[in-house]
Short mmCIF file of C-alpha atoms and ligand atoms in Angstrom, two decimals:
data_model
loop_
_atom_site.label_atom_id
_atom_site.label_comp_id
_atom_site.label_asym_id
_atom_site.label_seq_id
_atom_site.Cartn_x
_atom_site.Cartn_y
_atom_site.Cartn_z
CA MET A 1 -69.90 185.14 -131.85
CA ILE A 2 -70.85 183.25 -134.96
CA TYR A 3 -69.39 180.47 -137.10
CA GLY A 4 -67.30 181.59 -140.07
CA ILE A 5 -69.55 179.67 -142.49
CA LEU A 6 -71.95 182.64 -142.41
CA LEU A 7 -69.21 185.14 -143.27
CA GLU A 8 -67.53 182.87 -145.79
CA SER A 9 -70.86 182.52 -147.61
CA CYS A 10 -71.09 186.35 -147.81
CA ARG A 11 -67.56 186.50 -149.24
CA ASP A 12 -68.36 183.76 -151.75
CA GLY A 13 -71.59 185.47 -152.88
CA ILE A 14 -69.92 188.89 -153.23
CA CYS A 15 -67.06 187.47 -155.30
CA HIS A 16 -69.47 185.61 -157.61
CA THR A 17 -71.96 188.44 -158.05
CA TYR A 18 -69.90 191.63 -157.77
CA GLY A 19 -66.36 190.37 -158.47
CA SER A 20 -63.29 189.85 -156.29
CA ALA A 21 -62.25 193.51 -156.64
CA THR A 22 -65.41 194.50 -154.73
CA TRP A 23 -64.60 191.95 -152.01
CA GLN A 24 -61.06 193.31 -151.86
CA ARG A 25 -62.52 196.74 -151.27
CA VAL A 26 -64.60 195.42 -148.36
CA VAL A 27 -61.51 193.73 -146.87
CA GLU A 28 -59.61 197.02 -147.00
CA GLU A 29 -62.45 199.23 -145.76
CA LEU A 30 -63.14 196.95 -142.79
CA ASN A 31 -59.44 196.27 -142.10
CA PHE A 32 -59.83 192.49 -142.16
CA GLU A 33 -56.62 190.65 -141.32
CA SER A 34 -57.35 187.96 -143.85
CA GLU A 35 -59.21 187.85 -147.19
CA SER A 36 -61.30 184.85 -146.19
CA PHE A 37 -62.84 183.22 -143.11
CA THR A 38 -62.49 179.75 -141.64
CA THR A 39 -65.90 178.06 -141.79
CA LEU A 40 -65.42 176.61 -138.29
CA GLY A 41 -63.78 179.74 -136.87
CA ARG A 42 -65.74 181.98 -134.46
CA TYR A 43 -66.22 185.65 -135.40
CA ASP A 44 -68.13 188.67 -134.19
CA GLU A 45 -71.69 188.40 -135.53
CA VAL A 46 -71.93 192.15 -136.25
CA LEU A 47 -69.49 191.61 -139.14
CA VAL A 48 -72.35 190.37 -141.36
CA GLU A 49 -74.12 193.72 -141.01
CA ARG A 50 -70.82 195.63 -141.33
CA ILE A 51 -70.16 193.96 -144.67
CA ALA A 52 -73.71 194.82 -145.82
CA GLU A 53 -73.18 198.46 -144.79
CA CYS A 54 -69.87 198.55 -146.61
CA LEU A 55 -71.38 197.12 -149.82
CA ALA A 56 -74.31 199.55 -149.67
CA GLU A 57 -71.82 202.42 -149.50
CA ALA A 58 -69.39 201.05 -152.07
CA LEU A 59 -71.94 199.98 -154.70
CA GLY A 60 -74.70 202.49 -153.98
CA ASP A 61 -77.37 200.38 -155.72
CA GLY A 62 -79.19 198.97 -152.69
CA GLY A 63 -79.50 199.58 -148.98
CA ILE A 64 -78.34 197.46 -146.04
CA ASP A 65 -81.60 195.44 -146.06
CA PHE A 66 -81.05 194.55 -149.69
CA TYR A 67 -77.57 193.15 -148.97
CA MET A 68 -78.69 191.34 -145.81
CA GLN A 69 -81.32 189.55 -147.92
CA PHE A 70 -78.67 188.83 -150.52
CA PHE A 71 -76.42 187.28 -147.81
CA GLY A 72 -79.32 185.05 -146.69
CA GLU A 73 -79.57 183.80 -150.27
CA CYS A 74 -75.78 183.34 -150.46
CA PHE A 75 -75.88 181.19 -147.32
CA VAL A 76 -78.38 178.80 -148.94
CA THR A 77 -76.20 178.48 -152.07
CA PHE A 78 -73.12 177.96 -149.91
CA PHE A 79 -74.50 175.27 -147.59
CA THR A 80 -75.91 173.47 -150.64
CA ASN A 81 -72.47 173.46 -152.25
CA TYR A 82 -71.02 172.02 -149.04
CA GLY A 83 -73.63 169.22 -148.96
CA TYR A 84 -75.44 170.47 -145.84
CA ASP A 85 -78.68 170.53 -147.84
CA LYS A 86 -79.12 166.74 -147.68
CA ILE A 87 -80.84 166.89 -144.32
CA LEU A 88 -83.07 169.70 -145.59
CA ARG A 89 -84.13 167.66 -148.60
CA VAL A 90 -85.48 164.88 -146.35
CA ALA A 91 -87.24 167.31 -143.99
CA GLY A 92 -90.48 167.04 -145.98
CA ARG A 93 -92.07 167.35 -149.38
CA HIS A 94 -93.75 170.67 -148.78
CA PHE A 95 -92.50 174.11 -147.85
CA ARG A 96 -94.67 174.08 -144.67
CA ASP A 97 -92.85 170.91 -143.50
CA PHE A 98 -89.57 172.73 -144.02
CA LEU A 99 -90.82 175.70 -141.95
CA LEU A 100 -91.73 173.33 -139.13
CA SER A 101 -88.30 171.69 -139.16
CA ILE A 102 -85.79 174.59 -139.14
CA ASP A 103 -84.86 173.96 -135.47
CA GLN A 104 -84.30 170.26 -136.18
CA LEU A 105 -82.17 171.27 -139.14
CA HIS A 106 -79.91 173.25 -136.84
CA ASP A 107 -79.92 170.52 -134.19
CA SER A 108 -78.86 167.91 -136.69
CA ASN A 109 -75.86 170.06 -137.64
CA ARG A 110 -74.65 170.29 -134.07
CA PHE A 111 -71.97 167.65 -134.66
CA SER A 112 -70.39 169.82 -137.35
CA PHE A 113 -70.88 173.05 -135.37
CA PRO A 114 -70.68 172.06 -131.69
CA LYS A 115 -70.62 175.62 -130.34
CA MET A 116 -73.65 176.65 -132.36
CA LYS A 117 -76.17 178.88 -130.63
CA SER A 118 -78.86 178.54 -133.20
CA PRO A 119 -81.93 180.73 -133.41
CA LEU A 120 -85.41 179.32 -132.77
CA PHE A 121 -88.25 179.16 -135.26
CA HIS A 122 -91.84 178.10 -134.76
CA VAL A 123 -95.04 178.24 -136.76
CA THR A 124 -98.08 179.43 -134.82
CA GLU A 125 -100.72 179.69 -137.54
CA GLU A 126 -101.23 178.42 -141.03
CA ASP A 127 -103.85 178.59 -143.75
CA GLU A 128 -103.97 177.65 -147.42
CA ASN A 129 -102.08 180.84 -148.38
CA GLY A 130 -99.16 180.45 -146.00
CA ALA A 131 -98.14 180.59 -142.36
CA VAL A 132 -97.04 182.78 -139.47
CA LEU A 133 -93.45 182.08 -138.44
CA HIS A 134 -91.84 183.30 -135.20
CA TYR A 135 -88.06 183.79 -134.96
CA LYS A 136 -86.21 184.19 -131.68
CA SER A 137 -82.53 184.79 -131.12
CA LYS A 138 -80.16 186.54 -128.78
CA ARG A 139 -78.68 188.15 -131.89
CA ARG A 140 -79.90 191.27 -133.64
CA GLY A 141 -80.17 192.37 -137.22
CA PHE A 142 -80.91 189.07 -138.95
CA GLN A 143 -84.52 189.58 -140.03
CA GLN A 144 -83.75 190.58 -143.62
CA TYR A 145 -81.20 187.76 -143.78
CA ILE A 146 -84.00 185.30 -142.90
CA ILE A 147 -86.24 186.72 -145.64
CA GLY A 148 -83.44 185.97 -148.11
CA GLN A 149 -82.95 182.45 -146.70
CA LEU A 150 -86.65 181.58 -146.82
CA ARG A 151 -87.10 182.86 -150.36
CA ALA A 152 -83.97 181.06 -151.57
CA CYS A 153 -85.01 177.77 -149.90
CA GLY A 154 -88.51 178.06 -151.43
CA HIS A 155 -87.06 178.67 -154.86
CA ARG A 156 -84.25 176.10 -154.73
CA PHE A 157 -85.82 173.17 -152.89
CA PHE A 158 -89.56 173.59 -153.48
CA LYS A 159 -89.65 175.49 -156.80
CA GLN A 160 -92.02 178.01 -155.25
CA GLU A 161 -92.11 181.79 -155.07
CA ILE A 162 -92.28 182.74 -151.40
CA LEU A 163 -93.36 186.16 -150.14
CA VAL A 164 -92.11 187.13 -146.69
CA ARG A 165 -92.85 190.24 -144.67
CA VAL A 166 -92.26 191.28 -141.09
CA GLN A 167 -95.69 191.25 -139.42
CA ASP A 168 -94.58 192.20 -135.94
CA ASP A 169 -91.44 192.97 -133.96
CA LEU A 170 -91.76 191.79 -130.36
CA SER A 171 -88.04 192.16 -129.59
CA SER A 172 -86.83 193.32 -126.19
CA ASN A 173 -83.44 194.57 -125.04
CA GLU A 174 -82.41 190.98 -124.34
CA TYR A 175 -83.44 189.13 -127.48
CA SER A 176 -84.97 189.44 -130.96
CA HIS A 177 -88.48 188.14 -131.55
CA ILE A 178 -89.75 188.75 -135.07
CA VAL A 179 -93.07 187.54 -136.43
CA PHE A 180 -93.04 186.85 -140.16
CA ARG A 181 -96.03 186.34 -142.43
CA VAL A 182 -94.88 183.87 -145.07
CA ASP A 183 -97.11 183.60 -148.16
CA PHE A 184 -96.87 180.45 -150.25
CA ASN A 185 -99.16 177.84 -151.77
CA ASN A 186 -100.08 175.79 -148.69
CA THR A 187 -103.04 173.91 -150.16
CA SER A 188 -101.03 170.68 -150.22
CA ALA A 189 -101.10 170.32 -146.44
CA SER A 190 -104.27 168.46 -145.59
CA LYS A 191 -106.63 170.26 -143.24
CA THR A 192 -106.13 167.59 -140.58
CA LYS A 193 -102.37 168.17 -140.63
CA ARG A 194 -102.71 171.91 -140.16
CA ILE A 195 -101.65 173.66 -137.04
CA LEU A 196 -104.66 174.92 -135.12
CA PRO A 197 -104.94 178.73 -135.20
CA ASN A 198 -103.65 180.35 -132.01
CA PRO A 199 -102.43 177.17 -130.28
CA LYS A 200 -102.19 177.32 -126.53
CA LEU A 201 -98.51 177.78 -125.78
CA SER A 202 -97.19 177.18 -122.31
CA ASP A 203 -96.87 180.28 -120.19
CA VAL A 204 -93.06 180.60 -120.21
CA THR A 205 -91.38 183.95 -120.83
CA SER A 206 -88.78 184.09 -123.60
CA SER A 207 -85.99 184.95 -121.17
CA THR A 208 -86.76 181.83 -119.10
CA PHE A 209 -86.94 179.79 -122.28
CA PHE A 210 -83.53 181.00 -123.44
CA LYS A 211 -82.08 180.11 -120.03
CA VAL A 212 -83.22 176.49 -120.18
CA ARG A 213 -82.86 175.80 -123.91
CA SER A 214 -79.95 173.42 -124.57
CA PHE A 215 -78.34 175.59 -127.27
CA GLU A 216 -77.06 177.78 -124.46
CA VAL A 217 -74.36 175.19 -123.59
C1 HEM B 1 -78.70 172.65 -143.37
C2 HEM B 1 -78.77 173.93 -143.40
C3 HEM B 1 -78.27 174.85 -142.32
C4 HEM B 1 -77.08 174.84 -141.65
C5 HEM B 1 -75.92 173.87 -141.84
C6 HEM B 1 -77.11 175.95 -140.73
C7 HEM B 1 -76.10 176.28 -139.88
C8 HEM B 1 -76.01 177.43 -139.15
C9 HEM B 1 -74.88 177.84 -138.35
C10 HEM B 1 -73.59 177.04 -138.19
C11 HEM B 1 -75.15 179.04 -137.82
C12 HEM B 1 -74.24 179.86 -136.91
C13 HEM B 1 -74.67 179.69 -135.47
C14 HEM B 1 -73.56 180.04 -134.51
O1 HEM B 1 -72.41 180.28 -134.94
O2 HEM B 1 -73.79 180.04 -133.29
C15 HEM B 1 -76.48 179.41 -138.27
C16 HEM B 1 -77.10 180.59 -137.95
C17 HEM B 1 -78.31 180.96 -138.45
N1 HEM B 1 -79.20 180.16 -139.14
FE1 HEM B 1 -78.81 178.35 -139.90
N2 HEM B 1 -78.29 176.63 -140.85
C18 HEM B 1 -79.02 176.00 -141.82
C19 HEM B 1 -80.26 176.34 -142.28
C20 HEM B 1 -80.96 177.46 -141.87
C21 HEM B 1 -82.26 177.84 -142.35
C22 HEM B 1 -83.05 177.07 -143.39
C23 HEM B 1 -82.59 179.00 -141.71
C24 HEM B 1 -83.82 179.84 -141.82
C25 HEM B 1 -84.58 179.93 -142.82
C26 HEM B 1 -81.50 179.35 -140.85
C27 HEM B 1 -81.42 180.48 -140.08
C28 HEM B 1 -80.31 180.92 -139.41
C29 HEM B 1 -80.13 182.26 -138.87
C30 HEM B 1 -81.12 183.40 -138.98
C31 HEM B 1 -78.87 182.29 -138.28
C32 HEM B 1 -78.18 183.53 -137.67
C33 HEM B 1 -78.02 183.46 -136.21
C34 HEM B 1 -79.18 183.97 -135.38
O3 HEM B 1 -80.19 184.42 -135.94
O4 HEM B 1 -79.09 183.85 -134.16
N3 HEM B 1 -80.53 178.39 -140.96
N4 HEM B 1 -76.98 178.40 -139.06
#
């Protein structure tokens, strides 16, 4: 299950970019009971991908990946409009600081979204041209969504063009684990501040980690 804010941001983005008639079409095709979502309501997470599939079919000018990226961008616009960006704006001056603080960003929104089971992000390597970012979640199908989110955050909050590609997919049947290479101007981070390449991480399997991590409440 997932909070309605994700779905409501898709609806908002579709109405703004493709018009409310297109959204109406999605509502009919997918037999939604209502035309909008409650931001604090809980919904099936596969709906995000279903809506992307439906748009790809209805509009025929982009595939599912294209619309998943678009929804990631819509989410950034939406949470900014709702004022959730304030915490992000104090997370750091540079894009690398933002990358290091995505988990904290989710944690600090736990009061607003108490049932949140947020994904996990961590940076394992960085150099002056960017960083390697790991994403872990029990959910599937969000990698293109993340590419959209990262690019939109780079553009909106750091005025930077960000290039993101999937470097590796280490997912298992139980969880998603995607490794992204994120290219951006990372010369601003002083060498002393940089993460050491290939840091020694404790020898805990992801399934054990997910069992003990507090978001599983
Ligand atoms: C202040 C800004 C943010 C807020 C308020 C926020 C809030 C949320 C909420 C409420 C969910 C749904 C979780 C659930 O229902 O269990 C979610 C999911 C998610 N968030 Fe954020 N988020 C923010 C920023 C970000 C950023 C910057 C990223 C990554 C670049 C990100 C990545 C994701 C992803 C990928 C999911 C989908 C769920 C999954 O992968 O398991 N979020 N977020």
